[in-house]
Coordinates of C-alpha atoms in Angstrom, one line a residue:
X953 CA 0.0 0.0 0.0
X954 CA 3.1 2.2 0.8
X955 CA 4.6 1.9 -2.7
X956 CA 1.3 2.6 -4.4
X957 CA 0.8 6.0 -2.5
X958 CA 4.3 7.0 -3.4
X959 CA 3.4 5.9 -6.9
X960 CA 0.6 8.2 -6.7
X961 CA 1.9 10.8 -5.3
X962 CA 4.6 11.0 -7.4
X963 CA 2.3 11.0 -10.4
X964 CA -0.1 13.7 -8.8
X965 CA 2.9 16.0 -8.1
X966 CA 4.0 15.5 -11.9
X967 CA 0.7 16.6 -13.0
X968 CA 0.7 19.5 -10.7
X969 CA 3.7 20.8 -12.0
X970 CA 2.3 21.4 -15.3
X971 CA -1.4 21.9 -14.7
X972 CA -2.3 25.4 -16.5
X973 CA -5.8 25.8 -14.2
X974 CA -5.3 26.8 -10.9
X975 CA -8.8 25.5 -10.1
X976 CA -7.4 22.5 -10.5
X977 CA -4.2 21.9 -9.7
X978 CA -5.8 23.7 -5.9
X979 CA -8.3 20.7 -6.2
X980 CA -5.2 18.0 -6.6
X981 CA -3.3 19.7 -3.5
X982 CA -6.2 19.2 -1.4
X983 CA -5.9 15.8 -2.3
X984 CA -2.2 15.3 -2.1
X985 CA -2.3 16.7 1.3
X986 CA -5.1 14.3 2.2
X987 CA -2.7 11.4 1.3
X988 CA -3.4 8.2 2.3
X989 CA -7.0 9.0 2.8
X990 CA -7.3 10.2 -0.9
X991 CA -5.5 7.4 -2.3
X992 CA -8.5 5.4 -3.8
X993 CA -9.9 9.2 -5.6
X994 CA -6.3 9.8 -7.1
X995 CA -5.8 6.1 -8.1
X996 CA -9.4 6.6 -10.2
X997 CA -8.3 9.8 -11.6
X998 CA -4.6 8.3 -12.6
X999 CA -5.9 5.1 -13.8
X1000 CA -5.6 6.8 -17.6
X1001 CA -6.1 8.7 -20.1
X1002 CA -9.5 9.3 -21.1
X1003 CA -9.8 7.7 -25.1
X1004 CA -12.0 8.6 -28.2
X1005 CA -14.7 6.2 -27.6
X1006 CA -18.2 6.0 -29.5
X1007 CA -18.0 9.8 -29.3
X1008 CA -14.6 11.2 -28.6
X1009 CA -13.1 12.1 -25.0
X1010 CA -16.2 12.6 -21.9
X1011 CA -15.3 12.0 -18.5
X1012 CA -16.0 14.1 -15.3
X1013 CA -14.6 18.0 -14.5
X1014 CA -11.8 17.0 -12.2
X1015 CA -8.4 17.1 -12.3
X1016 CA -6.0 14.1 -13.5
X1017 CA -5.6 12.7 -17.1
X1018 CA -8.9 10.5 -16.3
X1019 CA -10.9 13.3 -16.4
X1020 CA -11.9 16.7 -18.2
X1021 CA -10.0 19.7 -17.5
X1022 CA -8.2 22.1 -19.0
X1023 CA -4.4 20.1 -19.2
X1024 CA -6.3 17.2 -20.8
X1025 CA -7.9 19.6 -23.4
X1026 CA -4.9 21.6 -23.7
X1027 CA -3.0 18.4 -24.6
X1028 CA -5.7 17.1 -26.6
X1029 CA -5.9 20.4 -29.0
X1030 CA -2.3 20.7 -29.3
X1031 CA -1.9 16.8 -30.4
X1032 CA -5.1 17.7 -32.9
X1033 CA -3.3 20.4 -34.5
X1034 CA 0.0 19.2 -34.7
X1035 CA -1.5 15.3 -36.4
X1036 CA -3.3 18.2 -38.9
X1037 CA -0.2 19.9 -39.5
X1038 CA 1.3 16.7 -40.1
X1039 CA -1.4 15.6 -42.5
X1040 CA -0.9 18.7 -44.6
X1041 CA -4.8 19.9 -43.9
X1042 CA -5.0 23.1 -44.7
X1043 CA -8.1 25.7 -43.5
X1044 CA -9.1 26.8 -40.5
X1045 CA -10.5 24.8 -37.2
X1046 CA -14.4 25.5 -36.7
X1047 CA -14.7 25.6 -32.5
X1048 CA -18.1 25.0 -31.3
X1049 CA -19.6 24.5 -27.1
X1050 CA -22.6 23.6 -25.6
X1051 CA -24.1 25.4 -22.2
X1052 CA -21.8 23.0 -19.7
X1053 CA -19.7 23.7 -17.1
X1054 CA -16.4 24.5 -18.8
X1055 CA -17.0 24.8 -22.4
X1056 CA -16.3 27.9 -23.1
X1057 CA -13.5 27.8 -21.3
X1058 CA -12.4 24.5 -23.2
X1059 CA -13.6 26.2 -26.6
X1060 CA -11.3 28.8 -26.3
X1061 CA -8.5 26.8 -25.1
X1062 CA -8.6 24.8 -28.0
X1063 CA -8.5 27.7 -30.6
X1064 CA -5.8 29.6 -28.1
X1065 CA -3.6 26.8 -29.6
X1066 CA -4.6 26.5 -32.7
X1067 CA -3.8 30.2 -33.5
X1068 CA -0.7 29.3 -31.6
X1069 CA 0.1 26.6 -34.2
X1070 CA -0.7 28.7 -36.5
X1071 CA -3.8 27.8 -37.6
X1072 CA -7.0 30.0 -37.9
X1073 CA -9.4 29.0 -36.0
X1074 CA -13.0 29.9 -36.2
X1075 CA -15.9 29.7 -33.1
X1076 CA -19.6 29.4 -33.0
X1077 CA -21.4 32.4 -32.0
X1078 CA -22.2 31.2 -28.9
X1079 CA -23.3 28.2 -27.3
X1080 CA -25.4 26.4 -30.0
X1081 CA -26.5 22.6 -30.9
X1082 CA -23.9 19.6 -32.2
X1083 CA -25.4 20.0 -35.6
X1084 CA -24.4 23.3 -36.3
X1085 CA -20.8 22.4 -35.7
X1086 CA -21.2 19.4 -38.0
X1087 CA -22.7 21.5 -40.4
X1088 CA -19.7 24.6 -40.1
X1089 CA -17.5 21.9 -41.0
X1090 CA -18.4 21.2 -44.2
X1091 CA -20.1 24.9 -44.8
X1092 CA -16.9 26.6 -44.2
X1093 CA -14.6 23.6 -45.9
X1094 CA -12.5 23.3 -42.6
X1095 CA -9.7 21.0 -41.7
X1096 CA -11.7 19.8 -38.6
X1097 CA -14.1 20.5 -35.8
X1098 CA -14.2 20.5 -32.2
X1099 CA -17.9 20.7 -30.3
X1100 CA -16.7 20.8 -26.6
X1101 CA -20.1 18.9 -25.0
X1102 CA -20.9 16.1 -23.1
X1103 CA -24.2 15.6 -24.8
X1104 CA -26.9 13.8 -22.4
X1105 CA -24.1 12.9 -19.3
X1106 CA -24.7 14.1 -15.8
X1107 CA -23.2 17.8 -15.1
X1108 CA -20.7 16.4 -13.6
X1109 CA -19.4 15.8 -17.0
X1110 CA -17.7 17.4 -20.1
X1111 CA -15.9 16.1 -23.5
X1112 CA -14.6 16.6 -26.9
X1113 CA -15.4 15.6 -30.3
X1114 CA -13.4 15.7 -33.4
X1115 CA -14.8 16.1 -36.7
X1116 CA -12.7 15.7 -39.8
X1117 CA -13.6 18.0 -43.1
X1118 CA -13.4 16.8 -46.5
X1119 CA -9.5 16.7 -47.0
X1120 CA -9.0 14.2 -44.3
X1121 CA -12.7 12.5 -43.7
X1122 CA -13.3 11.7 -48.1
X1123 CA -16.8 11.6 -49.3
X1124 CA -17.9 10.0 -46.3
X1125 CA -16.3 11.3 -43.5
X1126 CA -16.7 14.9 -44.2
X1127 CA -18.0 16.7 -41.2
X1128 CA -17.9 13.4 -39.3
X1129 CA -16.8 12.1 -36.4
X1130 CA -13.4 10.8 -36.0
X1131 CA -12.9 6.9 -36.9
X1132 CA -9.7 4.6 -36.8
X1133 CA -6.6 5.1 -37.7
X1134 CA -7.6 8.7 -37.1
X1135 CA -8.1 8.7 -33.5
X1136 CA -5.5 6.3 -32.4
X1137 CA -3.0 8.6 -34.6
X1138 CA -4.6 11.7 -32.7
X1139 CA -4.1 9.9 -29.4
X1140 CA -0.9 8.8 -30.3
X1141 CA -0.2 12.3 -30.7
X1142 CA -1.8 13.6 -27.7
X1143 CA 0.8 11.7 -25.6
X1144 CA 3.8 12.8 -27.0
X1145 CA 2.9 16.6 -26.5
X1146 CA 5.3 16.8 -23.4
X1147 CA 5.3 19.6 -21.1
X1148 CA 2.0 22.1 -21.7
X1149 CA 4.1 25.3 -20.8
X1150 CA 6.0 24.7 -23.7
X1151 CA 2.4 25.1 -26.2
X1152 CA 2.3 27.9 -27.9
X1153 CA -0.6 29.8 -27.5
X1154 CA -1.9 32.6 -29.5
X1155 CA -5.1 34.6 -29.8
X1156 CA -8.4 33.0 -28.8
X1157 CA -9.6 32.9 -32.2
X1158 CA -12.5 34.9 -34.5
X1159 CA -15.7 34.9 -33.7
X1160 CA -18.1 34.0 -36.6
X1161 CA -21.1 36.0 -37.4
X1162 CA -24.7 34.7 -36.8
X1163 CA -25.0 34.7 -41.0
X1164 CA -23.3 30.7 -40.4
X1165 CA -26.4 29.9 -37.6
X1166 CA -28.7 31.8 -40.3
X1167 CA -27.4 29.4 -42.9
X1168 CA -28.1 26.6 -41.0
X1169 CA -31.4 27.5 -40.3
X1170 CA -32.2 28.1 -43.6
X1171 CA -30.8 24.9 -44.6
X1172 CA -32.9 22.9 -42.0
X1173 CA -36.2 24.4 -42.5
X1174 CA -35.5 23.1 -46.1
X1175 CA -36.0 19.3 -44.8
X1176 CA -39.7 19.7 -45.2
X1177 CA -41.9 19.3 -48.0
X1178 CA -42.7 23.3 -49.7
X1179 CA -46.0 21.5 -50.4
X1180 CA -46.8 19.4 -46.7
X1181 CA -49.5 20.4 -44.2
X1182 CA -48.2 22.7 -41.5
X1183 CA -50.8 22.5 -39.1
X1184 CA -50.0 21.1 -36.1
X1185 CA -49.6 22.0 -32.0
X1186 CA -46.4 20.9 -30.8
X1187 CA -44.9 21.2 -26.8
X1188 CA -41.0 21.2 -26.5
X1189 CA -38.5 21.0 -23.8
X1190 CA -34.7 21.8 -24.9
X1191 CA -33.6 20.1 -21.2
X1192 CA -32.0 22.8 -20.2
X1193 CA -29.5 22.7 -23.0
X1194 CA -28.9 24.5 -26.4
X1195 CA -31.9 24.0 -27.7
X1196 CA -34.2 26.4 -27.0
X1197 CA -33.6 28.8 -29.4
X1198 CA -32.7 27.0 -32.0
X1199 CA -35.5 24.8 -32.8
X1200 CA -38.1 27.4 -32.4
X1201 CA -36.5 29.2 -34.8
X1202 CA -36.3 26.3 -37.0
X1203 CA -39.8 25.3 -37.1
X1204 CA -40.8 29.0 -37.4
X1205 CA -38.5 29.4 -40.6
X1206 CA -40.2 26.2 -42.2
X1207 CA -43.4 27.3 -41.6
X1208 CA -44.6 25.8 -38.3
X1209 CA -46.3 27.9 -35.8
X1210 CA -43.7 27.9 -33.0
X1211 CA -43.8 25.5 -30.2
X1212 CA -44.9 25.9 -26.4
X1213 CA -41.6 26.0 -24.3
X1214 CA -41.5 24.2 -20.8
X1215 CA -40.6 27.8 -18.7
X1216 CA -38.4 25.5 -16.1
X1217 CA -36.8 23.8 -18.9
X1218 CA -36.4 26.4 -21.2
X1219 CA -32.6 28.2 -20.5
X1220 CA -29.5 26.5 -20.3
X1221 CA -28.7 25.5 -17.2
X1222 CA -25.2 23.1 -16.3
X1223 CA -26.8 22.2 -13.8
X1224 CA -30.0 20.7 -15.3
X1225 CA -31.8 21.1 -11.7
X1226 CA -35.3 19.8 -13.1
X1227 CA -34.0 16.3 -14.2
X1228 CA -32.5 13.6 -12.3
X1229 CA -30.6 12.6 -15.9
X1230 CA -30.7 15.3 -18.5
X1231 CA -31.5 12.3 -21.1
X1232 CA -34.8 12.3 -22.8
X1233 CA -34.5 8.4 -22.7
X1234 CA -34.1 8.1 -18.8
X1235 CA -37.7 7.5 -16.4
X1236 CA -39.4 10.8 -15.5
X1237 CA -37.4 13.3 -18.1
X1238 CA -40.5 13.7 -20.9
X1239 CA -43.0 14.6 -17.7
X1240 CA -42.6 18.1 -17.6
X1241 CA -42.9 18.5 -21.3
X1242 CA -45.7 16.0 -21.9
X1243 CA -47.6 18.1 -19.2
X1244 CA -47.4 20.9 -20.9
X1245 CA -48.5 19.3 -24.1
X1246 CA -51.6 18.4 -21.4
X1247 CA -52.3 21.7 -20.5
X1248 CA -51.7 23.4 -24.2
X1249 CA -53.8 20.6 -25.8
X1250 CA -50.7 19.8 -28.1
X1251 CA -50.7 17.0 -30.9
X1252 CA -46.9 16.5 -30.4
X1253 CA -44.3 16.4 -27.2
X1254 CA -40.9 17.0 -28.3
X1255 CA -37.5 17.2 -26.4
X1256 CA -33.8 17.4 -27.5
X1257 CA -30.9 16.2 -25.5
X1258 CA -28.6 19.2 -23.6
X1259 CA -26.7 19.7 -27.0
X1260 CA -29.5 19.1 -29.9
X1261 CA -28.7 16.4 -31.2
X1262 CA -30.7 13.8 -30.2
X1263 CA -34.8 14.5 -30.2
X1264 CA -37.2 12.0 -28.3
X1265 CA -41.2 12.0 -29.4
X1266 CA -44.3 11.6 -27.2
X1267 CA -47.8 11.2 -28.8
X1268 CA -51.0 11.3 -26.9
X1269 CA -53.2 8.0 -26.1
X1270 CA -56.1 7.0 -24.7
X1271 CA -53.9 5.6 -21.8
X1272 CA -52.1 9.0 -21.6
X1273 CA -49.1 10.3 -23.3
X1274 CA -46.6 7.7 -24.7
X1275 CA -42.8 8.6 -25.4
X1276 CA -41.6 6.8 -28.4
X1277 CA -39.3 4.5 -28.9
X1278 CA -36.0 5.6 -31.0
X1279 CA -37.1 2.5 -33.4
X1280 CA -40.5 3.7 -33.5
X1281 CA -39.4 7.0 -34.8
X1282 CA -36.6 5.6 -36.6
X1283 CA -38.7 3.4 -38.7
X1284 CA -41.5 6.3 -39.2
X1285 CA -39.4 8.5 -39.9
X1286 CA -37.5 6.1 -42.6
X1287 CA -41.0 4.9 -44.3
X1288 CA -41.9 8.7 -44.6
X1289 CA -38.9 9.5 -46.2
X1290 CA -39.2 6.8 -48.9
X1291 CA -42.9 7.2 -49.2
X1292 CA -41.3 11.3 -50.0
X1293 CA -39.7 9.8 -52.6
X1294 CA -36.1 10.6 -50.7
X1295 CA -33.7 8.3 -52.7
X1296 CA -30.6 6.5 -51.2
X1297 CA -29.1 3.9 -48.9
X1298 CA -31.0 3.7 -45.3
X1299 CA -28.8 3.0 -42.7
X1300 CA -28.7 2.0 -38.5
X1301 CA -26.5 0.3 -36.6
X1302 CA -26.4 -3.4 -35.0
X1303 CA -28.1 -2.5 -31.6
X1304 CA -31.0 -0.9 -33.7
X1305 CA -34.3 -2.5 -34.8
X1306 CA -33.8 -5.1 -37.3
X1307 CA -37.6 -3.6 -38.8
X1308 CA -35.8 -1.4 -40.9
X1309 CA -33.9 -4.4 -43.2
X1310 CA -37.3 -5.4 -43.7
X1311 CA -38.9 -2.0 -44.6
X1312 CA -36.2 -1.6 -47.1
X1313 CA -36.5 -5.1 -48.7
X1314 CA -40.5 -4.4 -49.4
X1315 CA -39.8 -0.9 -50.3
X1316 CA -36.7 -1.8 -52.7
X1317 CA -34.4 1.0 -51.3
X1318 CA -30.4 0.0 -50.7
X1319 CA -29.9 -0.7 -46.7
X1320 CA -27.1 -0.7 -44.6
X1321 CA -25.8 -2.0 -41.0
X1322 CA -23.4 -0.8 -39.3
X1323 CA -21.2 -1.0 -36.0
X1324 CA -22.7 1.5 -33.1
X1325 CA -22.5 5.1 -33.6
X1326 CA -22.9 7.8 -35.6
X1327 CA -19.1 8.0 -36.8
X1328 CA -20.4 4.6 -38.9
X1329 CA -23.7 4.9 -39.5
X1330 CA -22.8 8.2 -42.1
X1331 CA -19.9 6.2 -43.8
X1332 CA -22.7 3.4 -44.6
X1333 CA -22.4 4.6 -48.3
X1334 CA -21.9 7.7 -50.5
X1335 CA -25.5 7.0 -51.0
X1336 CA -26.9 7.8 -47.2
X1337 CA -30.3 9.0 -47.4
X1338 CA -31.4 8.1 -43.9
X1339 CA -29.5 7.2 -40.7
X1340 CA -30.4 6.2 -36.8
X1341 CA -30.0 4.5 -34.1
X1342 CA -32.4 3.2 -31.2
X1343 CA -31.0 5.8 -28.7
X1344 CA -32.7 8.5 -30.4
X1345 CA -30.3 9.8 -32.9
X1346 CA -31.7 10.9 -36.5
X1347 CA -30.1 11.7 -39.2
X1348 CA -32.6 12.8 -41.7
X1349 CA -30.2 15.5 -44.1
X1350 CA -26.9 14.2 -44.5
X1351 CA -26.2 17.2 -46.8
X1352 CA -26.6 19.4 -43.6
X1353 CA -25.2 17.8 -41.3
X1354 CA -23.3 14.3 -41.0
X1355 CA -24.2 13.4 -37.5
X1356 CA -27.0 12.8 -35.7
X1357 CA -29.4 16.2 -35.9
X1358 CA -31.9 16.2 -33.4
X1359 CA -33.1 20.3 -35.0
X1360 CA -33.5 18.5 -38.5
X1361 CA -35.4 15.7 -37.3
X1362 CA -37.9 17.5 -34.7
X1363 CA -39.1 18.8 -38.1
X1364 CA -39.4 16.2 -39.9
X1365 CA -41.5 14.3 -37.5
X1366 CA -43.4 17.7 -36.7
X1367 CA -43.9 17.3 -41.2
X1368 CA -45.3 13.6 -41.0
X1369 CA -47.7 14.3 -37.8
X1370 CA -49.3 17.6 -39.9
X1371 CA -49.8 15.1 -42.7
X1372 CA -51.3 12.5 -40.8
X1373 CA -53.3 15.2 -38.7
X1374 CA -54.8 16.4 -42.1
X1375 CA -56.1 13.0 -42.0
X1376 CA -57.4 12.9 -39.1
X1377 CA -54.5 10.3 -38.1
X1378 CA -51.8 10.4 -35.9
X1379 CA -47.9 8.8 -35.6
X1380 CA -49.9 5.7 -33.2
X1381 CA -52.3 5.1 -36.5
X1382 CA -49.1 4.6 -38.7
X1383 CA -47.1 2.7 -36.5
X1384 CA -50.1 0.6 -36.0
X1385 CA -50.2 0.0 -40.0
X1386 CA -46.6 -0.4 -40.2
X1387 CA -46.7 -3.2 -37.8
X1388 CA -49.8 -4.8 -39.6
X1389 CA -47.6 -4.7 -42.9
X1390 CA -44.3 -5.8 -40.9
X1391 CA -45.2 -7.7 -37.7
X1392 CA -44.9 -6.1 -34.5
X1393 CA -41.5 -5.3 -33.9
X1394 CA -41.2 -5.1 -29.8
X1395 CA -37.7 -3.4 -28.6
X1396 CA -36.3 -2.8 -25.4
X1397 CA -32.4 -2.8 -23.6
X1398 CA -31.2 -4.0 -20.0
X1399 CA -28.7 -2.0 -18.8
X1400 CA -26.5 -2.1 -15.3
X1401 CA -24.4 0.2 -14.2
X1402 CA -21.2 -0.9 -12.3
X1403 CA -18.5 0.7 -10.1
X1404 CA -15.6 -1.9 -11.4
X1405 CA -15.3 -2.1 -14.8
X1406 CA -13.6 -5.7 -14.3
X1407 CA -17.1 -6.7 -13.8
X1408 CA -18.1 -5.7 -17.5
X1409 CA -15.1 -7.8 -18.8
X1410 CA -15.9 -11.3 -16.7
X1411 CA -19.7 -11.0 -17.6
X1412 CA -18.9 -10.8 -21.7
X1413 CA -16.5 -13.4 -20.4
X1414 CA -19.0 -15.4 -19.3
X1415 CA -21.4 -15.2 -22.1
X1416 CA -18.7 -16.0 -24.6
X1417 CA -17.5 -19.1 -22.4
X1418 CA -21.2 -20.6 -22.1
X1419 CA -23.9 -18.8 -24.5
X1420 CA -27.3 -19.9 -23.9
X1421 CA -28.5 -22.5 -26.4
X1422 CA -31.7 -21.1 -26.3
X1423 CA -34.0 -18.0 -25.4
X1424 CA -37.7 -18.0 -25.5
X1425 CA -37.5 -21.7 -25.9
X1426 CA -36.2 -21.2 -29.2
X1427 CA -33.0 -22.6 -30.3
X1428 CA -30.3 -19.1 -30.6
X1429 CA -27.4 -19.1 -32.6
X1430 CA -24.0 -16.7 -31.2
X1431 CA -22.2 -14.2 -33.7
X1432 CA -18.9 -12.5 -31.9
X1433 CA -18.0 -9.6 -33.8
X1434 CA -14.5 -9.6 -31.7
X1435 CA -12.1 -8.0 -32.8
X1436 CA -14.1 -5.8 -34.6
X1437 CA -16.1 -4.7 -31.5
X1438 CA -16.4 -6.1 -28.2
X1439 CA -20.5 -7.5 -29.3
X1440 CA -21.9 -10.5 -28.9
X1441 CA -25.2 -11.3 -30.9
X1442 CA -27.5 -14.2 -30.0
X1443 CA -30.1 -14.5 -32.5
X1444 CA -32.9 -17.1 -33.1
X1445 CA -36.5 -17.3 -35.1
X1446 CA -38.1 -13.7 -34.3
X1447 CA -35.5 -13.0 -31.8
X1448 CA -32.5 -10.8 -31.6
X1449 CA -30.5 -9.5 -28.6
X1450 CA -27.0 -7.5 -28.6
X1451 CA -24.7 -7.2 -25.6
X1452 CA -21.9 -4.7 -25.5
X1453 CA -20.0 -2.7 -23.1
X1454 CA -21.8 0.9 -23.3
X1455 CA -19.3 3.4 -25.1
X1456 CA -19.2 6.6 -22.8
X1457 CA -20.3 5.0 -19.5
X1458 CA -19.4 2.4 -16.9
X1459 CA -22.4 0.2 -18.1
X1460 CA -23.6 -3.4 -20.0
X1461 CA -26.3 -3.1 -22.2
X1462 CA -28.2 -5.9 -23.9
X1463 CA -30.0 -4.9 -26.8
X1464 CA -33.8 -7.0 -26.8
X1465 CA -36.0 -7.6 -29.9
X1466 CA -39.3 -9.9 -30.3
X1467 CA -40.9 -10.0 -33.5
X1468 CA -44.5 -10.8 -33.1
X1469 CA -47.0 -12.0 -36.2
X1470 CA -50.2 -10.2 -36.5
X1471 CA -53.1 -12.1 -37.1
X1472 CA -56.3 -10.4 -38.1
X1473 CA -54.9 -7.4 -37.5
X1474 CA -54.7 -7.5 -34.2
X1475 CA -51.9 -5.4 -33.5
X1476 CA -52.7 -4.9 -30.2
X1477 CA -52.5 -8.5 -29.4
X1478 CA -49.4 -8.8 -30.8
X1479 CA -48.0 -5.9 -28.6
X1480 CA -49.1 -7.8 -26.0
X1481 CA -47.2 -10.8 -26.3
X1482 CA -44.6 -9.0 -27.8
X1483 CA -44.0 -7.2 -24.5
X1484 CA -44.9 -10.1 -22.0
X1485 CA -41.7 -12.5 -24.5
X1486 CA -39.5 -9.1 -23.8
X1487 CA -40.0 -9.4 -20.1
X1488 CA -39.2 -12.8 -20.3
X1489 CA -36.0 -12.2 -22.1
X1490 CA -34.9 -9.6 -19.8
X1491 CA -34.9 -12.2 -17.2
X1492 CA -33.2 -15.1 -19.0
X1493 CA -30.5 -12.8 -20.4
X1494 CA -29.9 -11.3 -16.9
X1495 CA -29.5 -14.6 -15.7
X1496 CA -27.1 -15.5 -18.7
X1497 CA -25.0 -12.3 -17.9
X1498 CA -24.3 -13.6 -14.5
X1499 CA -24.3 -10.0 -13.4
X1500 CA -27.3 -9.0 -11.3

């Protein structure tokens, strides 16, 4: 225990010795001085570098090289920079930040040395959505993006994306997120910066004008139909992120009366005070929001994650208001598209519904599957039309933006519900027909969190070592997709499930599908034993996970 204090310490006081924050490097002192006591806190945030994962560098705002701070990001820009230099990218660096604790401050750290590279570097007029970074990347032909956000984590939280523009991404990684060799070669350079006093830093970069916001806009509002019905009454909650401005704007410019605002939820706050998870998916985040769609008499509940670009849907029922699966509105959103006559390849990812295969086999559009995130879904082909995945990430422009968009997608759901309103018909009536056509197509995921990420490794351990034979008492067959990801698929006769390591948090996930036949029509039926097989699954998969 001795040797591993003095290993930490010594590691803390090299860190302190070059830690540019004095926020910071105060916090790590405290912690020093509160040696051995604080030996299990400094262990955690010295037990590595944080990594570009699903999507790029998040951890918590602490000190340390585990976590997000302004030596991490001052490392992470200058090995950026310096892998661009190297690649002979030329253009400037578009900077964009959400409403989080830090960002700015991480924004304009980043451009302080890429002006002290020598590289112009170019941010966001303000805190503004993820999409409008992915979109200033291509719009303003840039050698690569940063969006300093940590999306839908706790507030605890920051991180970094990378986008690469067209030089380095090609046709299909333009204004997309990093993907191998890219990152490891970032990384790589990362850790050989050496001593952070010795980063040049310059100026903390230009400002851009709210004409690139405008042209975004503009751009967006052109998703919908010139010709589609624009009646409709929608409620919306930004979370207490980026949105709020935004996508009122956005449905005003195409032509939508604006939307009812949640007042609690309607600034940015970093500390997302009305929300136990500021993730639209999470138990209890759509009831403020669907209230108000109560109270306002509302055909539509909409809410975007903290930074945009995710949107989650609730419809009203007899039962009361429903929030929408992301399959549900990935596979409405994909059958309007076609049904628009939006050519191209339809694409998700392997922890998403397999219901859109089948939509694009009837319909006789090209499909494509993909590993998880949104770095692969929009290099499925130089032919994307359509991208999403199940946790509520859409992307319904890839001209716009390359990345999910949850701005772009708001509207297009907000175009399919006028329609179906003018017909006295709402998103429930389609899914119902789409399931009549299809089979009912019954989703869900079982998750745990855990505080040793050992635990994570033993249980895919496990279900490699001894995969159940069978699930529903149906005979499964096992797919590892090591070492292209760390996935194991167990699929049998109308049965799917997925199990991966989540990407961004100290979590496994299984991944649940049932496909249910519907007879007579009875899509209600089918629901029914749809869900009650689901619940089943949960438990046999839980048991096979050897985890709970």
């Amino acid at each position: 225990m001795n040797l591993d204090v003095e290993r930490l310490r010594a590691q803390a006081e090299e860190w302190l010795a070059d830690d540019p924050d004095l926020i910071t490097s105060s916090e790590l002192s405290r912690l020093l001085a509160g040696l051995p006591g604080t030996a299990a806190d400094l262990a955690d945030r010295f037990s590595g570098p944080l990594t570009f994962g699903t999507a790029g560098l998040r951890g918590p705002l602490r000190a340390g090289p585990n976590g997000m701070n302004l030596a991490v990001v001052r490392a992470a820009a200058t090995g950026l920079v310096r892998w661009l230099a190297g690649q002979g990218a030329t253009g400037p660096l578009v900077i964009g930040y959400d409403a989080r604790h830090g960002s700015k401050l991480f924004a304009e750290e980043t451009a302080r040395v890429s002006t002290g590279a020598g590289r112009r570097a170019l941010l966001l007029p303000g805190p503004l959505p993820t999409p409008v970074l992915a979109y200033a990347v291509r719009k303003l032909d840039a050698a690569a993006g940063v969006m300093v956000t940590a999306s839908h984590n706790p507030p605890q939280d920051n991180g970094y994306k990378v986008y690469l523009g067209a030089q380095l991404g090609g046709v299909l990684g333009a204004g997309a997120q990093l993907v191998a060799p890219a990152d490891a070669e970032i990384e790589a350079a990362i850790r050989a910066v050496g001593p952070l006093a010795d980063v040049p830093l310059g100026q903390s970069g230009e400002v851009l004008g709210p004409e690139l916001l405008d042209g975004y806009l503009a751009a967006a509002a052109g998703v919908v139909d010139a010709d589609s019905p624009r009646e409709l009454a929608v409620a919306y909650t930004p979370m207490h992120g980026v949105g709020g401005a935004v996508l009122p704007a956005a449905f005003t410019r195409a032509g939508f009366a604006a939307p009812a605002v949640v007042p609690l939820q309607a600034e940015p706050d970093p500390d997302f005070p009305t929300v136990a998870f500021p993730n639209p998916e999470e138990p209890g985040a759509m009831d403020l929001v669907t209230a108000l769609a109560r109270e306002v008499g509302a055909d539509l509940a909409i809410a975007t994650d903290p930074d945009a670009d995710r949107c989650a849907v609730a419809i009203p029922t007899p039962a009361g208001w429903r929030t929408l699966r992301g399959d549900e509105v990935g596979i409405l959103l994909a059958d309007h598209l076609i049904r628009r006559g939006v050519r191209g390849r339809y694409a998700t990812t392997i922890v998403s519904s397999s219901m859109l295969r089948a939509l694009c086999e009837k319909r006789g559009v090209p499909y494509g599957e993909t590993l998880t995130g949104f770095k692969w879904i929009v290099r499925a082909g130089e032919d994307l039309a359509f991208g999403y995945e199940e946790a509520l990430g859409y992307c319904v422009a890839p001209r716009i933006a390359r990345d999910k968009d949850g701005i772009t997608a708001a509207l297009t759901v907000a175009e399919l519900a006028a329609g179906l309103r003018s017909e006295l018909r709402g998103l429930g009536d389609r899914l119902d027909e789409l399931a009549a056509e299809f089979g009912c197509y019954v989703t869900d995921q079982l998750a745990v969190r855990v505080d040793d990420l050992s635990e994570i490794t033993s249980a895919m351990a496990r279900l490699r070592a001894k995969p159940p034979t069978t699930l529903l008492d149906e005979p499964v067959r096992v797919e590892d997709l090591l070492p292209a990801a760390d996935v194991v698929i167990l699929r049998g006769d109308g049965l799917r499930v997925v199990v991966r390591p989540s990407g961004t948090e100290p979590k496994l996930k299984a991944y649940l599908e049932v496909v249910e036949p519907v007879h007579d029509g009875d899509v209600a039926a089918a629901r029914q034993l749809g869900s009650a097989a689901i619940s089943a699954l949960r438990t046999e998969m839980a048991a096979a996970l050897g985890i709970w």
